[in-house]
PDB file of C-alpha atoms in Angstrom:
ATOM      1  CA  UNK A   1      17.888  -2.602 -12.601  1.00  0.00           C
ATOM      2  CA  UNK A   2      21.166  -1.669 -12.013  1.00  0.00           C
ATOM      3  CA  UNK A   3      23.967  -2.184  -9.052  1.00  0.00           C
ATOM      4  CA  UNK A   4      23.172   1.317  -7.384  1.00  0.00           C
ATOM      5  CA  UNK A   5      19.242   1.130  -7.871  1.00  0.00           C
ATOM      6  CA  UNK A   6      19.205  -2.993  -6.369  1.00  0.00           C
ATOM      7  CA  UNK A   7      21.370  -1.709  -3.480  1.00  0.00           C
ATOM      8  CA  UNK A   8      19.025   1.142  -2.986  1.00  0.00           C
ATOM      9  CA  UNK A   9      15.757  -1.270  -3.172  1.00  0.00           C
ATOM     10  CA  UNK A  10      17.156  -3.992  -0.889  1.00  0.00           C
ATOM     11  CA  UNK A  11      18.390  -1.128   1.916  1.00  0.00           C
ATOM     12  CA  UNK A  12      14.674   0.245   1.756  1.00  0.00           C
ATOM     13  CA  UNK A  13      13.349  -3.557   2.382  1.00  0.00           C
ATOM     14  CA  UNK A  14      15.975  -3.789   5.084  1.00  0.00           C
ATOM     15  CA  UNK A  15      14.974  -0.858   6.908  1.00  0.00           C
ATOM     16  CA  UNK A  16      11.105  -1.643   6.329  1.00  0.00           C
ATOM     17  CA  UNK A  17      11.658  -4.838   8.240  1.00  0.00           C
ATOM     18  CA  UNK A  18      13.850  -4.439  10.487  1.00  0.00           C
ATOM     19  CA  UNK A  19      11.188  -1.503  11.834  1.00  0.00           C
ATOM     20  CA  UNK A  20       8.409  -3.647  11.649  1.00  0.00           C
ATOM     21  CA  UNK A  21       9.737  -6.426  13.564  1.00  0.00           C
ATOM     22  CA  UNK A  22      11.186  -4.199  15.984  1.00  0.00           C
ATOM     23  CA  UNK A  23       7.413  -2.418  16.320  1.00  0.00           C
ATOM     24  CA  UNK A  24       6.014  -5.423  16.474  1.00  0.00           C
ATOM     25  CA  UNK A  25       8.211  -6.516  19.410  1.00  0.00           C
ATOM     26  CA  UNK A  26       8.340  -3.565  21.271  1.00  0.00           C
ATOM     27  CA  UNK A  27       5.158  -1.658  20.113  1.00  0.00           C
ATOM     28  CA  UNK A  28       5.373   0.764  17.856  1.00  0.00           C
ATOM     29  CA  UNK A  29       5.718   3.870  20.027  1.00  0.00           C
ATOM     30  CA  UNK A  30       8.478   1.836  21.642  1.00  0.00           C
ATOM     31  CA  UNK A  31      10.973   1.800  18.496  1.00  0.00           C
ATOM     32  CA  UNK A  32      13.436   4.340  17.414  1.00  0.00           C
ATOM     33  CA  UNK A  33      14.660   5.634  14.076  1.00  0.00           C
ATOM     34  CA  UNK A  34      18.190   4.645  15.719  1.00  0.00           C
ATOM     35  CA  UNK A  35      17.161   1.376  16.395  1.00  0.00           C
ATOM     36  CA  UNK A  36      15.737   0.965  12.991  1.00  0.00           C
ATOM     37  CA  UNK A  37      18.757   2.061  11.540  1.00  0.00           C
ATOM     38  CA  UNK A  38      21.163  -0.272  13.265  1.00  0.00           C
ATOM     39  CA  UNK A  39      19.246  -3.377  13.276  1.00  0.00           C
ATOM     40  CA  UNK A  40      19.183  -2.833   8.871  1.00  0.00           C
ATOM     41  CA  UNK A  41      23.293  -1.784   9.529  1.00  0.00           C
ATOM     42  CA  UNK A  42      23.535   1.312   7.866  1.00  0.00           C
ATOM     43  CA  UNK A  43      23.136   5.122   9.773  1.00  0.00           C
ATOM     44  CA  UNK A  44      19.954   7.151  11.088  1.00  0.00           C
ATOM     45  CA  UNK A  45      21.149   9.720   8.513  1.00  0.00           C
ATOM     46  CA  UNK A  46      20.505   7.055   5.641  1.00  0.00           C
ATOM     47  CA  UNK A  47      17.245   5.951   7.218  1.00  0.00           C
ATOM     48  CA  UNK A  48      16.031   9.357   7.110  1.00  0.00           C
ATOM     49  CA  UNK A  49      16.837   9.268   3.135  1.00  0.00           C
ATOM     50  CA  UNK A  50      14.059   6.443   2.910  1.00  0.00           C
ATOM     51  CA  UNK A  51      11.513   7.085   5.391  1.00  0.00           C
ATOM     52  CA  UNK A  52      10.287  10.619   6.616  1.00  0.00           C
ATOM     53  CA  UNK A  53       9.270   8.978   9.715  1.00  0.00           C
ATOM     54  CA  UNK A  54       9.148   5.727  11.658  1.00  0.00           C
ATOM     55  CA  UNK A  55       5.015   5.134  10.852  1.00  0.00           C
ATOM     56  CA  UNK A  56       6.148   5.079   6.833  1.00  0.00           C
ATOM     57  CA  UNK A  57       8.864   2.363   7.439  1.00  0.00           C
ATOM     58  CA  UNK A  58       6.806  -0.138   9.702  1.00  0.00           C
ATOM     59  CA  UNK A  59       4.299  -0.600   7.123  1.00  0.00           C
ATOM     60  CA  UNK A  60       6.499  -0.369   4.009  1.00  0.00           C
ATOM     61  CA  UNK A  61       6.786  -3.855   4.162  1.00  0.00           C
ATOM     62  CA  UNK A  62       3.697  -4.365   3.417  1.00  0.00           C
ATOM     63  CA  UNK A  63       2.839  -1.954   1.079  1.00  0.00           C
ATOM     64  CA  UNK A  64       5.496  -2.869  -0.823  1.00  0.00           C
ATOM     65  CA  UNK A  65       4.681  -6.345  -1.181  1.00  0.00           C
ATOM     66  CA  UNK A  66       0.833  -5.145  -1.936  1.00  0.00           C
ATOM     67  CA  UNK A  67       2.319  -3.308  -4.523  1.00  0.00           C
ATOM     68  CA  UNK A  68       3.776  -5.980  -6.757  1.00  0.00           C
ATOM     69  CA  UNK A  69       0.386  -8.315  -5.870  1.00  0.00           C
ATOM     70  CA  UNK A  70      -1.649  -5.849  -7.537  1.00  0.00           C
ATOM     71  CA  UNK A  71       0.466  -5.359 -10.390  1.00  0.00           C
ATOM     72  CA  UNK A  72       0.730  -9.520 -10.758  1.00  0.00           C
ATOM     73  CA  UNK A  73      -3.147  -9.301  -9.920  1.00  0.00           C
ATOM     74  CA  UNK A  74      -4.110  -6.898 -12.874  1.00  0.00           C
ATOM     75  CA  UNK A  75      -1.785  -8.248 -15.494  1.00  0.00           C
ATOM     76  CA  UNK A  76      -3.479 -11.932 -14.744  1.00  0.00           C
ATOM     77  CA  UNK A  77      -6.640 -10.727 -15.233  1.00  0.00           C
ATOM     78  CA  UNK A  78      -8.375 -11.390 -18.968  1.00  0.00           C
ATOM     79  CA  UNK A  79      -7.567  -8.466 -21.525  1.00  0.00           C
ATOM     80  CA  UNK A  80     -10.880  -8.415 -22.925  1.00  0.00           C
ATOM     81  CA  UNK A  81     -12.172  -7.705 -19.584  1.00  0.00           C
ATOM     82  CA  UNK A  82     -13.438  -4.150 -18.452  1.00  0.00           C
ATOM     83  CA  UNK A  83     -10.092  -2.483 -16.680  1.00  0.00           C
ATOM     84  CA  UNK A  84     -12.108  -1.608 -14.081  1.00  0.00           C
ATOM     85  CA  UNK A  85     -13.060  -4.735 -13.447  1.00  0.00           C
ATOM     86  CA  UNK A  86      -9.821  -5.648 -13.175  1.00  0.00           C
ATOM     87  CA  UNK A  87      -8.476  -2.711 -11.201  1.00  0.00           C
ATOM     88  CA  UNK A  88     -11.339  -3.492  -8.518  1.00  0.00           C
ATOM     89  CA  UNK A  89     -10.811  -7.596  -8.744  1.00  0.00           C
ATOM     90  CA  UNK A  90      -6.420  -6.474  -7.959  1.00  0.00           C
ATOM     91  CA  UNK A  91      -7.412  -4.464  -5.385  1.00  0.00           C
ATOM     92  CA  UNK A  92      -9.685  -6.278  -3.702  1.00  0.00           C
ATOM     93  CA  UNK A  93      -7.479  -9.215  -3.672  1.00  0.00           C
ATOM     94  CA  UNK A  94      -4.932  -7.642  -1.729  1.00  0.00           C
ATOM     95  CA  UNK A  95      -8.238  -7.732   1.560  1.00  0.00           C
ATOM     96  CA  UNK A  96      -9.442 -10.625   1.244  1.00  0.00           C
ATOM     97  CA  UNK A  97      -6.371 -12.359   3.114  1.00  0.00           C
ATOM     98  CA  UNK A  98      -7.337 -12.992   6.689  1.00  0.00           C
ATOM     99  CA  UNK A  99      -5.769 -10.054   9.273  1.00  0.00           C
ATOM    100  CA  UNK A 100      -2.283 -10.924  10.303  1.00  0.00           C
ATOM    101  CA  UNK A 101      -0.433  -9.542  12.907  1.00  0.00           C
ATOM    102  CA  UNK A 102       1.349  -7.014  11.447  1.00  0.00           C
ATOM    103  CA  UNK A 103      -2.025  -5.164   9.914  1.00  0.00           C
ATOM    104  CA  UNK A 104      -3.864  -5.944  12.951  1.00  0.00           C
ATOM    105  CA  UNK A 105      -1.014  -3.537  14.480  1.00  0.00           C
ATOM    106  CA  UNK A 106      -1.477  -0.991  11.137  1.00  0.00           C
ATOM    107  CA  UNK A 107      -5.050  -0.610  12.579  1.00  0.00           C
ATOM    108  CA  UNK A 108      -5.121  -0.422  16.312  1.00  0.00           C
ATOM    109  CA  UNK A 109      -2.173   2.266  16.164  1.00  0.00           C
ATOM    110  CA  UNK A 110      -3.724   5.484  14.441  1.00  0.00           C
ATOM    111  CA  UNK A 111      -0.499   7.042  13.131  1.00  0.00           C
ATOM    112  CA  UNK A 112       0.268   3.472  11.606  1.00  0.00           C
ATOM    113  CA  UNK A 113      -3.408   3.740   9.488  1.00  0.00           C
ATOM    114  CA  UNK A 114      -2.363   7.092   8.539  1.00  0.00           C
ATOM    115  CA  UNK A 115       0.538   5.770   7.119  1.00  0.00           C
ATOM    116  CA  UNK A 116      -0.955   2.928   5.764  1.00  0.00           C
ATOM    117  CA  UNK A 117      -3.501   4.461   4.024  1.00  0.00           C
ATOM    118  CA  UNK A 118      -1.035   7.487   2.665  1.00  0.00           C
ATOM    119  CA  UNK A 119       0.807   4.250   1.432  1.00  0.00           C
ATOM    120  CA  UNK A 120      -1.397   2.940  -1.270  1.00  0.00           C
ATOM    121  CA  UNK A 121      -0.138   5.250  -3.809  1.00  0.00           C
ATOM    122  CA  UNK A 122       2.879   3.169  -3.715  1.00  0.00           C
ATOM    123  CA  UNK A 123       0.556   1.144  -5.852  1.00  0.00           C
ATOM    124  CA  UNK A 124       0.240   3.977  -8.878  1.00  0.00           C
ATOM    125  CA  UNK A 125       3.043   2.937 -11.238  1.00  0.00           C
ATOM    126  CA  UNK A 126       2.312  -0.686 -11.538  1.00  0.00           C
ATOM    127  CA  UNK A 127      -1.119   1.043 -12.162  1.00  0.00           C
ATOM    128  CA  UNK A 128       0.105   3.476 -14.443  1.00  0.00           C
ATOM    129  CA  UNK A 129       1.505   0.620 -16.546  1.00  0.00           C
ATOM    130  CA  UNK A 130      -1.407  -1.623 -16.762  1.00  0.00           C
ATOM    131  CA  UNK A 131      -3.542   1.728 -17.930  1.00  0.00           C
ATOM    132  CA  UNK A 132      -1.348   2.813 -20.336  1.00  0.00           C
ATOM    133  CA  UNK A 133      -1.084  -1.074 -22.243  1.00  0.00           C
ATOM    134  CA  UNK A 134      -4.610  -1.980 -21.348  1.00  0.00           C
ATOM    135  CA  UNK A 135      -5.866   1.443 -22.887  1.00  0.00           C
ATOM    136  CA  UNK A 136      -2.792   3.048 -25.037  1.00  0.00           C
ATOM    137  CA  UNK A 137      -2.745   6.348 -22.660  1.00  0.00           C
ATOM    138  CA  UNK A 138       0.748   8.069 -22.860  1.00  0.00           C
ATOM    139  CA  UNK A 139       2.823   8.132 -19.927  1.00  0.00           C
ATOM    140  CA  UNK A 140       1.196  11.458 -18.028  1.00  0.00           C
ATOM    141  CA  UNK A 141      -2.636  10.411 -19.059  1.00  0.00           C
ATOM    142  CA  UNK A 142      -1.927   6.627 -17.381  1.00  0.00           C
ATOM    143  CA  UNK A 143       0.054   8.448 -14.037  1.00  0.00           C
ATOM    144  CA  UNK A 144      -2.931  10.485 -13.857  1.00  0.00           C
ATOM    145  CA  UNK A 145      -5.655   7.967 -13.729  1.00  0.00           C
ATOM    146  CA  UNK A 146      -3.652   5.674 -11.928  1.00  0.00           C
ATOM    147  CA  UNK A 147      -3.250   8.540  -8.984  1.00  0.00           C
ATOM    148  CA  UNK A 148      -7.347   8.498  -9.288  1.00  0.00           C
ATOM    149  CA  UNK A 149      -7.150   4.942  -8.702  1.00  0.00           C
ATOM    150  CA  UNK A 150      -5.376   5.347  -5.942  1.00  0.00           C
ATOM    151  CA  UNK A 151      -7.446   8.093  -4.037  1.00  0.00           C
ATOM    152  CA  UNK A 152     -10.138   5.782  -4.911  1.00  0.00           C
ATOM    153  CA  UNK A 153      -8.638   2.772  -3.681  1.00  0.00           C
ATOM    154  CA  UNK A 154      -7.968   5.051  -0.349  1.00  0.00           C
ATOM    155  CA  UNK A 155     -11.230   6.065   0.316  1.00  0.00           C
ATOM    156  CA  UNK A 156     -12.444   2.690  -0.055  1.00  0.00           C
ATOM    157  CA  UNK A 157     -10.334   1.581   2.094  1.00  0.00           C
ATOM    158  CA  UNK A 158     -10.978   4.204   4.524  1.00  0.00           C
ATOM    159  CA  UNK A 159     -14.510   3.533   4.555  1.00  0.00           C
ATOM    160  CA  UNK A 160     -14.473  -0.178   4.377  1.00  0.00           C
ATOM    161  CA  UNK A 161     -12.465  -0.400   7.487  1.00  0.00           C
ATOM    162  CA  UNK A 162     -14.159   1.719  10.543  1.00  0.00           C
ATOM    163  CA  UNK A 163     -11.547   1.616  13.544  1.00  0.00           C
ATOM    164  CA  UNK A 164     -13.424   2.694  16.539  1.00  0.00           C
ATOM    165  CA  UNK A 165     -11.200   4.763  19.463  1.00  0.00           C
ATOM    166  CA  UNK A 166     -10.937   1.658  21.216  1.00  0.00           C
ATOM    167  CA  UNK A 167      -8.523   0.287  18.686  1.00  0.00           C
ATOM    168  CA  UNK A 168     -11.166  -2.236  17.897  1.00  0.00           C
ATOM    169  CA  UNK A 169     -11.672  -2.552  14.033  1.00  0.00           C
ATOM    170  CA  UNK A 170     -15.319  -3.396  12.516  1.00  0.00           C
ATOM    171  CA  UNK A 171     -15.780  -4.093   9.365  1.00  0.00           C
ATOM    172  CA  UNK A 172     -19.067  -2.655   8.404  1.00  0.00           C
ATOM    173  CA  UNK A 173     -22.251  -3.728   6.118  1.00  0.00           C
ATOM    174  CA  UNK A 174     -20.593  -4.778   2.738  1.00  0.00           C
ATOM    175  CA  UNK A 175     -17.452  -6.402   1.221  1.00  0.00           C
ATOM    176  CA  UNK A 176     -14.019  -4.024   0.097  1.00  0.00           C
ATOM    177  CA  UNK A 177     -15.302  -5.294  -3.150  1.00  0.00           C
ATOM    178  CA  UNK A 178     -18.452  -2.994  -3.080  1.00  0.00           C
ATOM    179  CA  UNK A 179     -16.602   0.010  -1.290  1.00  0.00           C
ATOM    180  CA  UNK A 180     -14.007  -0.507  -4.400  1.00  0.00           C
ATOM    181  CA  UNK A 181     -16.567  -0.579  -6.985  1.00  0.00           C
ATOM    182  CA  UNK A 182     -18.280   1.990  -5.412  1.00  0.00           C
ATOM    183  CA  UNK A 183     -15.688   4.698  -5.456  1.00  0.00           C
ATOM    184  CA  UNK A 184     -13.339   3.160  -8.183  1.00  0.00           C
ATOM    185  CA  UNK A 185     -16.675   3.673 -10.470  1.00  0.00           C
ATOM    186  CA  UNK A 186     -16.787   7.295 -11.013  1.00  0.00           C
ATOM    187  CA  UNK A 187     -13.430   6.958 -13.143  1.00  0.00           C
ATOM    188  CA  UNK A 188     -15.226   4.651 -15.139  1.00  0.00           C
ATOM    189  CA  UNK A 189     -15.739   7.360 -18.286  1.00  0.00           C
ATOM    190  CA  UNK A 190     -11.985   7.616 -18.312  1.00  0.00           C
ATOM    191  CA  UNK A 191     -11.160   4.240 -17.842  1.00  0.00           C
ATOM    192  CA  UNK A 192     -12.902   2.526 -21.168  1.00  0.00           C
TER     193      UNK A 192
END
């Protein structure tokens, strides 16, 4: 990675933290881009080069990290086993953890799930990658699968999680495991 690209990565971290600590301080519809902007010292004009709005940059943080646990998730996992096996196993990983604070403030706040769940295609290229070793697709056949994945992944998600208009959030019959396998398993045909 070069100078301009590692400058660009750690400004997007700054800003991604700096607005979830702030939202989780003040609540999220509390915080301002402006605020955002100054406590990660550059200008709203540069925030609004990262994030389209303040929702995307609170949970950035941990999408981002999410990102890179799947990605060291599904390259961990045994080569001779099914990939989607392994995509489910990665993803699943990543809910297992207990709630902290910061998701249990992703799902009480509706525009922050939106956000959230728009988020996990920030998990596609590490994806992508995995596809095209683990099954020798070029680079377009292993973007596209990996964006299924990701809808997939959504869904699940969406599903496994059922937030109630009370902010309350009940996790129904079944583990994100089963939602996963569920919906991850009609791309199984392209996926062998």
């Amino acid at each position: 990675m070069g100078l301009r690209e590692r400058k660009k990565t750690e400004t997007r971290a700054a800003l991604s933290t700096a607005a979830l600590r702030l939202a989780l301080e003040k609540g999220v519809d509390n915080v301002r881009v402006d605020e955002i902007a100054e406590a990660a010292n550059v200008s709203p004009r540069t925030y609004n080069n990262y994030f389209p709005s303040r929702e995307h940059a609170i949970v950035a943080g941990i999408t981002a990290s999410r990102a890179l646990q799947v990605a060291e998730e599904l390259r961990a996992r045994p080569s001779d086993e099914p990939l989607i096996d392994s995509i489910v196993a990665a993803f699943a990983q990543q809910y297992r953890e207990p709630p902290t604070e910061a998701l249990a403030l992703i799902n009480s706040t509706p525009s922050l799930r939106e956000a959230y769940l728009d988020s996990v295609s920030s998990m596609e290229p590490p994806i992508a990658e995995v596809i095209a070793e683990r099954l020798g697709k070029d680079e377009a056949g292993a973007e596209v699968l990996a964006a299924a994945v990701s809808a997939a992944a959504r869904i699940a998600v969406q599903r496994w999680v059922d937030v109630r208009p009370s902010g309350l959030v009940v996790m129904p019959a079944g583990s994100v495991e089963d939602h996963l396998r569920e919906a991850i398993g009609y791309l199984e045909p392209a996926l062998r």
